[in-house]
mmCIF file of C-alpha atoms in Angstrom:
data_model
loop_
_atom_site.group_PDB
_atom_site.id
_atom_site.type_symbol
_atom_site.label_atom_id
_atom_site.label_comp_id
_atom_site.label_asym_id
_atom_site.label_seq_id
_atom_site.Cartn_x
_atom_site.Cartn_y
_atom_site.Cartn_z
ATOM 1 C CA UNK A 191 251.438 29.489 222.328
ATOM 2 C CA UNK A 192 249.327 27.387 220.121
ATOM 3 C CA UNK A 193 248.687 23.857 221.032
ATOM 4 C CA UNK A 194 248.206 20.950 218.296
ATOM 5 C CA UNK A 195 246.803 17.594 219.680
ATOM 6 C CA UNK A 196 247.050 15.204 216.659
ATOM 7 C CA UNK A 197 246.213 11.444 215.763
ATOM 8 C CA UNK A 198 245.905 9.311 213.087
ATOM 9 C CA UNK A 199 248.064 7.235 210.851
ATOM 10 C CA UNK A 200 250.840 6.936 208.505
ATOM 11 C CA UNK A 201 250.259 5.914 204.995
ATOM 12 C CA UNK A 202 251.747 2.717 205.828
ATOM 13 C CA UNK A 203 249.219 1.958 208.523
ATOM 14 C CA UNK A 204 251.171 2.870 211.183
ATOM 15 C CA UNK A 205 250.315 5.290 214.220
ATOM 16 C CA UNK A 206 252.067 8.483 214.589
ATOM 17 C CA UNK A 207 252.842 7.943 218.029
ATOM 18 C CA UNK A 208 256.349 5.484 218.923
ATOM 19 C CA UNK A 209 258.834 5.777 216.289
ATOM 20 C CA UNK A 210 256.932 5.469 213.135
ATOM 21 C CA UNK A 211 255.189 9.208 212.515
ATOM 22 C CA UNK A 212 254.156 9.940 209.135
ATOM 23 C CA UNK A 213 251.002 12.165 209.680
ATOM 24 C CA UNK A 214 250.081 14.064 207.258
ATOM 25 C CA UNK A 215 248.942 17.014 209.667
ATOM 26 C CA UNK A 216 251.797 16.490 211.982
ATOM 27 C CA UNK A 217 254.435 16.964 209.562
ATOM 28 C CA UNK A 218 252.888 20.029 208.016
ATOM 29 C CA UNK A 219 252.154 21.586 211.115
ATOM 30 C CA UNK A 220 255.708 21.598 211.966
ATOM 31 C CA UNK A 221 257.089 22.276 208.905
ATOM 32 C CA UNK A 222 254.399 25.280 208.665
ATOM 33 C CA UNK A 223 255.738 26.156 212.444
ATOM 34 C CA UNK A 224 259.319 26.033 211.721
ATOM 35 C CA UNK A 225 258.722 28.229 207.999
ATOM 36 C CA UNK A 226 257.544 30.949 210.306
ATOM 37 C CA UNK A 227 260.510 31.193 212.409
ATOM 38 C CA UNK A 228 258.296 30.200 215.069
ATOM 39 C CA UNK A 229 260.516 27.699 217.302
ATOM 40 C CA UNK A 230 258.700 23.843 217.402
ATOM 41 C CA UNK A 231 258.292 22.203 221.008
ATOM 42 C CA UNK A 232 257.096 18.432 220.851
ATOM 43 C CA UNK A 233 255.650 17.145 224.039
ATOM 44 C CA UNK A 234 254.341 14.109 225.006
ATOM 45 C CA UNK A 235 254.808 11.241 226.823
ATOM 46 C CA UNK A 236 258.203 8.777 226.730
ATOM 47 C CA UNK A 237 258.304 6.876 223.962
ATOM 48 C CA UNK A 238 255.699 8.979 221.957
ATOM 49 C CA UNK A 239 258.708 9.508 218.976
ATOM 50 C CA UNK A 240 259.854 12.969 219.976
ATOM 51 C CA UNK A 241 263.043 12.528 219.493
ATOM 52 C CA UNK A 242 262.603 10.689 216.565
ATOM 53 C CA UNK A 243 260.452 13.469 214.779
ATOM 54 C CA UNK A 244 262.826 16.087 215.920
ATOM 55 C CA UNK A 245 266.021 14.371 214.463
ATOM 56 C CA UNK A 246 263.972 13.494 210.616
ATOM 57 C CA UNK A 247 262.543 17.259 210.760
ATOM 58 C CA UNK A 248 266.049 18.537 211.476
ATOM 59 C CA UNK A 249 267.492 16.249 208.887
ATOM 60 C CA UNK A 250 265.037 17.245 206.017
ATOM 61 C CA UNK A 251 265.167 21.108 206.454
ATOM 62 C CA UNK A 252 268.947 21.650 207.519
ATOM 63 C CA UNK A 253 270.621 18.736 205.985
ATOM 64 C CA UNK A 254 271.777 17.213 209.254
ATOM 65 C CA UNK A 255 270.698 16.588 212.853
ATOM 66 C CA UNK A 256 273.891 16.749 214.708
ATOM 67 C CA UNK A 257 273.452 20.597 216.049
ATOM 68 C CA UNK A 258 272.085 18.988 219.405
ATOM 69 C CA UNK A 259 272.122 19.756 222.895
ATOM 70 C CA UNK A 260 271.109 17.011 225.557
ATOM 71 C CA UNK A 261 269.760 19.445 228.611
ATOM 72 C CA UNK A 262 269.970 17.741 231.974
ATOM 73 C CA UNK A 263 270.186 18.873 235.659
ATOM 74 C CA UNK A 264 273.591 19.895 235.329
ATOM 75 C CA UNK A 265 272.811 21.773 232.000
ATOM 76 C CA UNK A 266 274.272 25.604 232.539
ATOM 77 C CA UNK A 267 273.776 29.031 230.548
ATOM 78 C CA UNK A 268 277.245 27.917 229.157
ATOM 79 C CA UNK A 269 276.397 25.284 227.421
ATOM 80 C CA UNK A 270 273.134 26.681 225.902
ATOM 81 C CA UNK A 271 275.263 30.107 224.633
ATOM 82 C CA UNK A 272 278.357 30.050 224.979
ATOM 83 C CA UNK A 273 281.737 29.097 226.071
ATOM 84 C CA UNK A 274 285.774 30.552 226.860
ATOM 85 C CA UNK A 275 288.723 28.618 226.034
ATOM 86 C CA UNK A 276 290.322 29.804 229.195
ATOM 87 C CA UNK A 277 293.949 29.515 228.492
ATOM 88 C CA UNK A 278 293.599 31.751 225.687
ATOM 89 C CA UNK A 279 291.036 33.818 227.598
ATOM 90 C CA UNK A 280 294.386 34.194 230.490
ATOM 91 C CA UNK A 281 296.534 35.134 227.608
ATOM 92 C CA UNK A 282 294.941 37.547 225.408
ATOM 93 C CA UNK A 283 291.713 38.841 227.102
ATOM 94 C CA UNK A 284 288.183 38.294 225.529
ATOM 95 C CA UNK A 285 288.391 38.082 222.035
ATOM 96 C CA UNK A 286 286.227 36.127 219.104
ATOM 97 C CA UNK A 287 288.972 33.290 218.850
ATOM 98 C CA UNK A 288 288.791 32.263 222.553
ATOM 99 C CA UNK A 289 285.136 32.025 222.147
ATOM 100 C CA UNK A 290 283.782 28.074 222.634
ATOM 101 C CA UNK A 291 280.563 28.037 220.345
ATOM 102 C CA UNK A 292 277.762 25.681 221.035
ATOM 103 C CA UNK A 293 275.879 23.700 218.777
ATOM 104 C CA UNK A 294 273.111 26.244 219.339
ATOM 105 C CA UNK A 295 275.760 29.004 217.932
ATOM 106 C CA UNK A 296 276.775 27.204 215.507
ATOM 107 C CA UNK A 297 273.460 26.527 214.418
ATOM 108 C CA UNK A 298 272.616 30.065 214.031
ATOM 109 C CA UNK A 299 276.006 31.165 212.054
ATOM 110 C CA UNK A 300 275.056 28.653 209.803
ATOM 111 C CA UNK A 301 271.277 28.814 209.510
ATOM 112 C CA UNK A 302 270.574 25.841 210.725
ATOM 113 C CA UNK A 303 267.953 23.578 212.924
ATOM 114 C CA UNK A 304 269.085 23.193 216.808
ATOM 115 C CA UNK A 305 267.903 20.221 218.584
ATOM 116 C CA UNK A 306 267.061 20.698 222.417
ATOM 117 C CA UNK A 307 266.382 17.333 223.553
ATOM 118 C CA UNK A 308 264.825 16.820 226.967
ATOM 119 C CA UNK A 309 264.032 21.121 227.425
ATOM 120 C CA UNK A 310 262.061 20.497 230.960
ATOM 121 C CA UNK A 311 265.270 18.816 232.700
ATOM 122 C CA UNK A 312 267.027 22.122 232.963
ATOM 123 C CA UNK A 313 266.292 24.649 235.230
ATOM 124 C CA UNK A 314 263.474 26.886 234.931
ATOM 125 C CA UNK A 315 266.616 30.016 234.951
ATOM 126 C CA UNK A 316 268.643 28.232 232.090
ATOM 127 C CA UNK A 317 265.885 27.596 230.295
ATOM 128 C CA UNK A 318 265.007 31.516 230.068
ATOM 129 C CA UNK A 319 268.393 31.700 228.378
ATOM 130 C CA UNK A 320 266.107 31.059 225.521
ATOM 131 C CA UNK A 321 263.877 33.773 225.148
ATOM 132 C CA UNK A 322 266.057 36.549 223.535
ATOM 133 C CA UNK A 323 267.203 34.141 221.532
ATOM 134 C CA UNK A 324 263.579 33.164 220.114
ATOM 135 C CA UNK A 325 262.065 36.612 220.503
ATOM 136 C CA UNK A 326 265.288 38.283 218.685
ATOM 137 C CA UNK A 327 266.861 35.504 216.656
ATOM 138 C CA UNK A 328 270.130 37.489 218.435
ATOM 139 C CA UNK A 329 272.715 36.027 220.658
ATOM 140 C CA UNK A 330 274.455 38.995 222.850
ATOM 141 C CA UNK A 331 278.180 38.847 223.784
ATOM 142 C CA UNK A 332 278.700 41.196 226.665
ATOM 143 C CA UNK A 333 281.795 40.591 226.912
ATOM 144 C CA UNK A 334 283.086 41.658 223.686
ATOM 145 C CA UNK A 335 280.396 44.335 223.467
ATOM 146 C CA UNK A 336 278.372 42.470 220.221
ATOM 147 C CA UNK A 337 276.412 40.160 219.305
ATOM 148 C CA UNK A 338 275.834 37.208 216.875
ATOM 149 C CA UNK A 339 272.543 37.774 214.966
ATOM 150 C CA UNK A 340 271.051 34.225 213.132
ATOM 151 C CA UNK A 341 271.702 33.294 209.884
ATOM 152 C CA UNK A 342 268.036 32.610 207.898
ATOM 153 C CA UNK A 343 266.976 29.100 207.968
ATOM 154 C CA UNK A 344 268.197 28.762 211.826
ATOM 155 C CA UNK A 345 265.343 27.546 214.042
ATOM 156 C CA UNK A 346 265.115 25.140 217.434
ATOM 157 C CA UNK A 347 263.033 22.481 217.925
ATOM 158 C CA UNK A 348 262.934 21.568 221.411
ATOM 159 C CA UNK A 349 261.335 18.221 223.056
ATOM 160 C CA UNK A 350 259.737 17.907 226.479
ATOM 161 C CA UNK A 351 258.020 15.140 228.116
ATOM 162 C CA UNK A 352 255.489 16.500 232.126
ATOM 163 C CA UNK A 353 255.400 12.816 233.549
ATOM 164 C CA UNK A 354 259.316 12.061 234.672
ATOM 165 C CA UNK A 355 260.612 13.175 237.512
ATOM 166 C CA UNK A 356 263.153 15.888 237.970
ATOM 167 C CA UNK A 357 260.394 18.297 235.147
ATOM 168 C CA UNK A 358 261.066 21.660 235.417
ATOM 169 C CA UNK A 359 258.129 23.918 233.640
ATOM 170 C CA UNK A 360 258.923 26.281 231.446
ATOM 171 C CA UNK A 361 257.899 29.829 232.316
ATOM 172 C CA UNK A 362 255.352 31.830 230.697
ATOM 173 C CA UNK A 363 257.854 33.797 229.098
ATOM 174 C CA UNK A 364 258.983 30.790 227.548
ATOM 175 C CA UNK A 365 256.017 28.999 226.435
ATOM 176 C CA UNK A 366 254.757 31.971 224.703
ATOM 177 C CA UNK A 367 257.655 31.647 222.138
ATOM 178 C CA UNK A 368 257.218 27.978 221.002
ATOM 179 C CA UNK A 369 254.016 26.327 219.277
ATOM 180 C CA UNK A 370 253.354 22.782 220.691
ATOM 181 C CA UNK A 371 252.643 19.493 219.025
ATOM 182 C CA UNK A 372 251.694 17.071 221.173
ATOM 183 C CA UNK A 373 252.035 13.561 220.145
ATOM 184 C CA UNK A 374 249.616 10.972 221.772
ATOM 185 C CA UNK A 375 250.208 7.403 222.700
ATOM 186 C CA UNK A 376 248.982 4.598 220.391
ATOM 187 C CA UNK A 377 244.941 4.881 221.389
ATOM 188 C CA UNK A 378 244.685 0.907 220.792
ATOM 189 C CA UNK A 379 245.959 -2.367 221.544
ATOM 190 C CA UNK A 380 246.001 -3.269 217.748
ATOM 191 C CA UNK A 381 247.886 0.101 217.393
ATOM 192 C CA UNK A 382 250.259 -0.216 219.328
ATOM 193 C CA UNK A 383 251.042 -3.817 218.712
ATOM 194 C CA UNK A 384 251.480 -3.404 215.379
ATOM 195 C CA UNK A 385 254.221 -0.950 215.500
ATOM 196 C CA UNK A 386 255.935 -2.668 218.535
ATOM 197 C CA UNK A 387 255.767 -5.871 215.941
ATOM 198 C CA UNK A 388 257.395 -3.492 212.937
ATOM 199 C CA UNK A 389 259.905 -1.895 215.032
ATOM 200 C CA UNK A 390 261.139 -5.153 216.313
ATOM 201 C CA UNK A 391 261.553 -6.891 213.270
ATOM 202 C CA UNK A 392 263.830 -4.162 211.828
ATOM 203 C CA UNK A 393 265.363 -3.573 214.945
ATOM 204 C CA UNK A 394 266.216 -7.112 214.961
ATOM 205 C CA UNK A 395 267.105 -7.336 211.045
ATOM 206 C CA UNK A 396 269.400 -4.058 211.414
ATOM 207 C CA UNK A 397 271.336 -6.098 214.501
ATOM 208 C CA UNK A 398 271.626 -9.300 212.090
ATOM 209 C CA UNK A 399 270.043 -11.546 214.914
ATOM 210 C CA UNK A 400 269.312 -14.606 213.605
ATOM 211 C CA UNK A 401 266.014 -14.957 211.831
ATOM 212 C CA UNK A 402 263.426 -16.316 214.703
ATOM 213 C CA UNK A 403 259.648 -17.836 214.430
ATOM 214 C CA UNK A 404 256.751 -14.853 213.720
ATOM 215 C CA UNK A 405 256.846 -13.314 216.942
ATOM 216 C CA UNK A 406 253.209 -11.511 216.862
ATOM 217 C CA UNK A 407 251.468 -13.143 219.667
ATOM 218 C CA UNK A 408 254.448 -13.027 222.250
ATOM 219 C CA UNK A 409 254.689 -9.015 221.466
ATOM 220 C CA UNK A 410 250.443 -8.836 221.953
ATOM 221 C CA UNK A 411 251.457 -10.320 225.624
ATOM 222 C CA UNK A 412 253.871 -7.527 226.139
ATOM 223 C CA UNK A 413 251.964 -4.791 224.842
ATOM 224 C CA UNK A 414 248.797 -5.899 226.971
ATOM 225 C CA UNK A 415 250.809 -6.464 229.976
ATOM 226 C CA UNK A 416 252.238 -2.676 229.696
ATOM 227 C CA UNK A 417 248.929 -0.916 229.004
ATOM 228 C CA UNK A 418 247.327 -2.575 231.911
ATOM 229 C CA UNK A 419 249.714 -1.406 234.208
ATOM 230 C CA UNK A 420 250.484 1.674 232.792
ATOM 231 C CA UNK A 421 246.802 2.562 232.900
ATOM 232 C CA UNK A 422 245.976 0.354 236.268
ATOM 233 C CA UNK A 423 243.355 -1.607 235.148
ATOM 234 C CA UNK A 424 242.539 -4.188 232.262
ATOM 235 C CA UNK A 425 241.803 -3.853 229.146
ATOM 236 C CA UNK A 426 237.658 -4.913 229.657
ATOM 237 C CA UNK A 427 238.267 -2.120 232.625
ATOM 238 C CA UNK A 428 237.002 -5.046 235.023
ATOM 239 C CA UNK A 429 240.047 -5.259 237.360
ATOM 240 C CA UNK A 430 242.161 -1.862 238.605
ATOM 241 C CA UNK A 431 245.670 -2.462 239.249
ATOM 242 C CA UNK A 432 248.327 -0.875 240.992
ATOM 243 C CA UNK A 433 250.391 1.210 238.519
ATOM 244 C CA UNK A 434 254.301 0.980 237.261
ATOM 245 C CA UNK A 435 256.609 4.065 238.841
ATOM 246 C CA UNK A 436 257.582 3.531 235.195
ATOM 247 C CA UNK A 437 256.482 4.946 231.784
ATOM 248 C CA UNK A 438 256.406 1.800 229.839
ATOM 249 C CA UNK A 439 256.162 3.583 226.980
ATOM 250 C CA UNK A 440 255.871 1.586 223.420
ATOM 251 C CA UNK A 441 259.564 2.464 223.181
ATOM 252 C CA UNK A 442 260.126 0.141 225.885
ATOM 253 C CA UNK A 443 257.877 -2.334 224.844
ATOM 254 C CA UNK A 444 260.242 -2.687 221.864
ATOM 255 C CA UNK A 445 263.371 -2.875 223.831
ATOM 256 C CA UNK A 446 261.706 -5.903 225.846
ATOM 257 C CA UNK A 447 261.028 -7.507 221.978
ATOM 258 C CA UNK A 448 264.350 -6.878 220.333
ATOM 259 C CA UNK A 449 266.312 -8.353 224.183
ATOM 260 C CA UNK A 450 263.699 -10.980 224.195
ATOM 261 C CA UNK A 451 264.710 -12.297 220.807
ATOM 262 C CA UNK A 452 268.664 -11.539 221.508
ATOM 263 C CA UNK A 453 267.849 -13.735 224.469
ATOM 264 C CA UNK A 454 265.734 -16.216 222.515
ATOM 265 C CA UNK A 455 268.495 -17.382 219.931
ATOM 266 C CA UNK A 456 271.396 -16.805 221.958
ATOM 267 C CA UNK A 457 270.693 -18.757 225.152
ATOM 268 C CA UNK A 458 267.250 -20.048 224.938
ATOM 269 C CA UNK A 459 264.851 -22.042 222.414
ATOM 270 C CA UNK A 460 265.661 -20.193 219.674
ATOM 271 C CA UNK A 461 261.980 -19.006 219.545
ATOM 272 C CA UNK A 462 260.393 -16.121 221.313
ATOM 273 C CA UNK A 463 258.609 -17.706 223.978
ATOM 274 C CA UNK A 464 257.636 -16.701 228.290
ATOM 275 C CA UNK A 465 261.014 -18.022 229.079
ATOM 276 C CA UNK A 466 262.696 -15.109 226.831
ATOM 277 C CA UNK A 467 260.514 -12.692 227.687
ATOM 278 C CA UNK A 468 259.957 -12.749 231.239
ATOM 279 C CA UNK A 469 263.449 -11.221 232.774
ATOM 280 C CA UNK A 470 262.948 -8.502 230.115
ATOM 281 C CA UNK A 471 259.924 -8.083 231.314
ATOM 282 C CA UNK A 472 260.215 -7.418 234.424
ATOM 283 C CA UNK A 473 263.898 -5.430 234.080
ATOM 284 C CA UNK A 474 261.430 -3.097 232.139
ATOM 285 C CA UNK A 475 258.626 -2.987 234.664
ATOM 286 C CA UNK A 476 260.321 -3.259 237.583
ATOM 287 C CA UNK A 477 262.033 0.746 238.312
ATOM 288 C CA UNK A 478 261.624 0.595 242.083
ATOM 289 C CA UNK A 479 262.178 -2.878 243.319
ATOM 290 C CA UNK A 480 259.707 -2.355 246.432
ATOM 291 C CA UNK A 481 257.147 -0.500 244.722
ATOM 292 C CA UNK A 482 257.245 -1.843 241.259
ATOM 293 C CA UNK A 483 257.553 -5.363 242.283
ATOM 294 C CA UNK A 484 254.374 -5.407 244.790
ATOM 295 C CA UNK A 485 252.375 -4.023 241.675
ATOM 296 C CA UNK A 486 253.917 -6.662 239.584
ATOM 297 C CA UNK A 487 253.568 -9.333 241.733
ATOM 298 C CA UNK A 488 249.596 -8.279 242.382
ATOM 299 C CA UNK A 489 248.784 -8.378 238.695
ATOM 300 C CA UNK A 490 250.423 -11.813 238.232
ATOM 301 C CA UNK A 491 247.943 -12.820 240.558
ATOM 302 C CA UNK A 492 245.209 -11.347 239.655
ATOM 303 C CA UNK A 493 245.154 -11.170 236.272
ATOM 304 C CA UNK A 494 247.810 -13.254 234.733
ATOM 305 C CA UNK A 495 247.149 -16.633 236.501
ATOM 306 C CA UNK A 496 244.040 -16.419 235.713
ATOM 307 C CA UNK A 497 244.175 -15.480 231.979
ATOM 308 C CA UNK A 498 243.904 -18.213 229.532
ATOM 309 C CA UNK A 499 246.897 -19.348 227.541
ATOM 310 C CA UNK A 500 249.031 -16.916 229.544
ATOM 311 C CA UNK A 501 250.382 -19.721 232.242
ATOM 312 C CA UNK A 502 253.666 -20.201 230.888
ATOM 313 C CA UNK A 503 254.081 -16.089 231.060
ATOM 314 C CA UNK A 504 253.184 -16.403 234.697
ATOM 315 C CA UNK A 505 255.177 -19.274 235.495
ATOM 316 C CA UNK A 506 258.288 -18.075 233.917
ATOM 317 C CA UNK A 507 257.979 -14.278 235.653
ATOM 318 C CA UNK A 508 257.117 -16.229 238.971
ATOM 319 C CA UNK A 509 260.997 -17.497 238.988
ATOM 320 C CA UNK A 510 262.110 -14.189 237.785
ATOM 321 C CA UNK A 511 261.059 -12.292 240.695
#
């Protein structure tokens, strides 16, 4: 398994981490992974774009990113390989025609990318299903004594995130049959801002929400407020906080701008302001409502009272929770 940590920018200015990944060296180290036949597993944190680089990679080799499987707890061997249309199973026996194909069969009868979203929520034994797959490019069919063998051009690109809950790790086995890029989150404050600002404009032209003030300086509040708890401590590294249960990823961040301004024009001033954000904010930050309001109610204290030109943020979460 070889292991790519990567950074940087996009040409537009934009860091590769959160939806906007247009690094150079990211893009040709998967395209370079995925030329080999070597599958391509993306892992990092939530919100660090996975998804969104799997479904443009998918899109630019194979035409189309719909051959997708979501895995989950409840994900089986059936749904990775295989299923029976039983009422014609009853009838006739086994037989090609009662066969249910997947999107990952599919995918390889038509030589085509396979998107496994989410690969570390299913268990560790599904998950093996994988490896002749990967190792052979072959899918056996006991039961009618064959086999489906991949078309060229077929591939997977998986995505996997180790902070959640409910992570199963993949097996040695496994590993050994995918290389890994690892996207980072945004390494700054300016960074990250900057793409949660982006994001949130288009978001919010794509919607056709009315057109509201600049918004910049409300979305610096709620990208400060979610790297200091998601790293519990400040920014100058003077004050340590109690962490979120939460990822509050830069994905999220965005969610609480695009609400915010859905919020802002809808039922409030019409301008982005603490009034709009603050029951976004805290729906994001706010997971477990013993744990995650205790940290939240500690750093409004401690850090938010006390911060200049951020009393109306404080006042306005205050009445929230």
């Amino acid at each position: 398994m070889a292991t790519y940590i990567l950074g940087g920018q996009a040409a537009d200015g934009t860091a590769i981490s959160a939806k906007y990944v247009g690094n150079r060296r990211l893009i040709e180290t998967a395209i370079a992974t995925l030329a080999t036949d070597r599958a391509l597993l993306l892992l990092g944190l939530p919100g660090t774009a996975k998804s969104w680089v799997s479904e443009h990679l998918a899109a630019a080799i194979s035409g189309s990113s719909r051959r997708v499987i979501q895995c989950t707890a409840g994900t089986d061997e059936n749904q990775i390989r295989y299923g029976w249309n039983y009422a014609m199973l009853l009838a006739h026996g086994p037989s090609r025609e009662a066969l249910v194909p997947t999107p990952l069969l599919r995918a390889m009868e038509e030589g085509t990318i396979v998107r496994l979203e989410e690969l570390t929520r299913m268990g560790s034994d599904v998950q093996d299903t994988l490896i002749t797959i990967l190792s052979e490019k072959l899918l056996p069919i006991p039961e009618l004594d064959s086999a489906i063998e991949a078309q060229r051009g077929f591939n997977v690109i998986a995505t996997a995130n180790n902070r959640d809950k409910g992570v199963n790790d993949l097996s040695s086995a496994l590993k050994r049959r995918f290389n890994v890029v690892v996207l980072p989150s945004p390494a700054t404050l300016e960074e990250e801002t900057g793409i949660v600002v982006k994001r949130v404009a288009e978001l919010g032209t794509s919607l056709q929400l009315p057109p509201i003030a600049p918004v910049e300086e409300e979305l610096i509040r709620v990208v400060t407020i979610f790297r200091e708890l998601r790293e519990g401590k400040t920014l100058n590294g003077k004050t340590k906080l109690k962490t979120s249960s939460g990822s509050l990823s830069t994905a999220e961040a965005i969610s609480v701008g695009v609400s915010a301004w859905a919020t802002a024009v809808h039922f409030g001033s019409g301008m982005l302001d603490a009034e709009s954000l603050a029951s976004n904010l805290v729906g994001a930050v706010v997971k477990d409502p013993v744990q995650d309001t205790i940290a939240l109610q500690e750093y409004l204290e401690s850090v938010v009272r006390t911060r200049s030109g951020w009393s109306d943020l404080y006042t306005a979460i205050r009445e929230v929770i």
